[in-house]
């Protein structure tokens, strides 16, 4: 079976798709809402390849799909509201944003470096079969190229993504055809981030009033813009061509010839102050490492983090976008 090929969601093909996920590959699969472009959520490189396939100019956090609530509880902290809502609406088109558990193995790239995780259990029988077969969490945005409309039939996926769709498991049209409702329960006040088939009224009947951000005229239009962005506490210095005393280095490509101001070579920095996004200069590898390495260097005790420049090609665009936001965030937060 080749990438971009549409195959019926038979038990054999679902098993093959689960193996593909385990190997770090991509699988497009049906859900009751829209077709998703899935990857092993614990595999940084596989998650990075989702962004590469979609051609997203920025890293928005992705929804993590699991087979059941017990598994979801391993990755996200459930409070009483989450228990109440999921006992009624899971499996189904409701995504909850919850705090990540302490040992959560989901890629930091999947939650864009945030301390929260968006999780849902879809109700489509073929999605559930795939998730059960695979056994782990599957990160999946809608299976379309960035900027085009969400796919509700296998042909839409193939037309939009071509060979970048991975294996396309087909099960006809999606019954709902609209992305899931996204509800943020990570703070005391529940916030509806995206409307969907589970309505505000249904949610409020169970947990009381929720805030709504998407139809507030003062709020920015795109859901991505409503997001809080990850920012390290340590200031970032972008476009660095050397390392200053007291700095850590987030490198990209070779640092053989890079020096430390005042003397010394960058390659001899203490291990906790040096990370290389990709020694070979691969932007997909850089994306896979980005948030984990920023977190590491933020904890290193350095006064600032020197960041080498990353070319604006492929996923480099998204990596640069996120570094710029992180640099601004770390400055304005002090
Ligand atoms: O119906 C759906 O939910 C589909 C199918 C495939 O399941 N998936 C989907 O995923 O629409 P995606 O990645 O296109 O949408 C994710 C939404 C975005 O609006 C994103 O901003 C929000 O969820 N989101 C994800 N993680 C978040 C987080 N940690 N905090 C706040 N919002 C988050
Ligand atoms: Mg989408």
CSV table of N, CA and C and ligand atoms in Angstrom, one decimal, residues 54 56 142 144 150 179, ligand 2:
chain,number,residue,atom,x,y,z
A,54,UNK,N,0.7,19.2,6.1
A,54,UNK,CA,-0.4,20.2,5.9
A,54,UNK,C,0.1,21.5,5.4
A,56,UNK,N,1.4,23.9,7.2
A,56,UNK,CA,1.0,24.9,8.1
A,56,UNK,C,2.1,25.9,8.3
A,142,UNK,N,-7.4,18.1,11.0
A,142,UNK,CA,-8.2,17.7,9.8
A,142,UNK,C,-7.2,17.4,8.6
A,144,UNK,N,-6.4,18.0,5.6
A,144,UNK,CA,-6.4,18.9,4.4
A,144,UNK,C,-5.2,19.8,4.5
A,150,UNK,N,-12.1,21.6,5.4
A,150,UNK,CA,-12.0,20.3,6.0
A,150,UNK,C,-12.6,19.2,5.2
A,179,UNK,N,-15.9,20.1,12.4
A,179,UNK,CA,-15.0,19.8,13.5
A,179,UNK,C,-15.6,19.8,14.9
B,2,LIG,MG1,-8.6,22.1,10.5
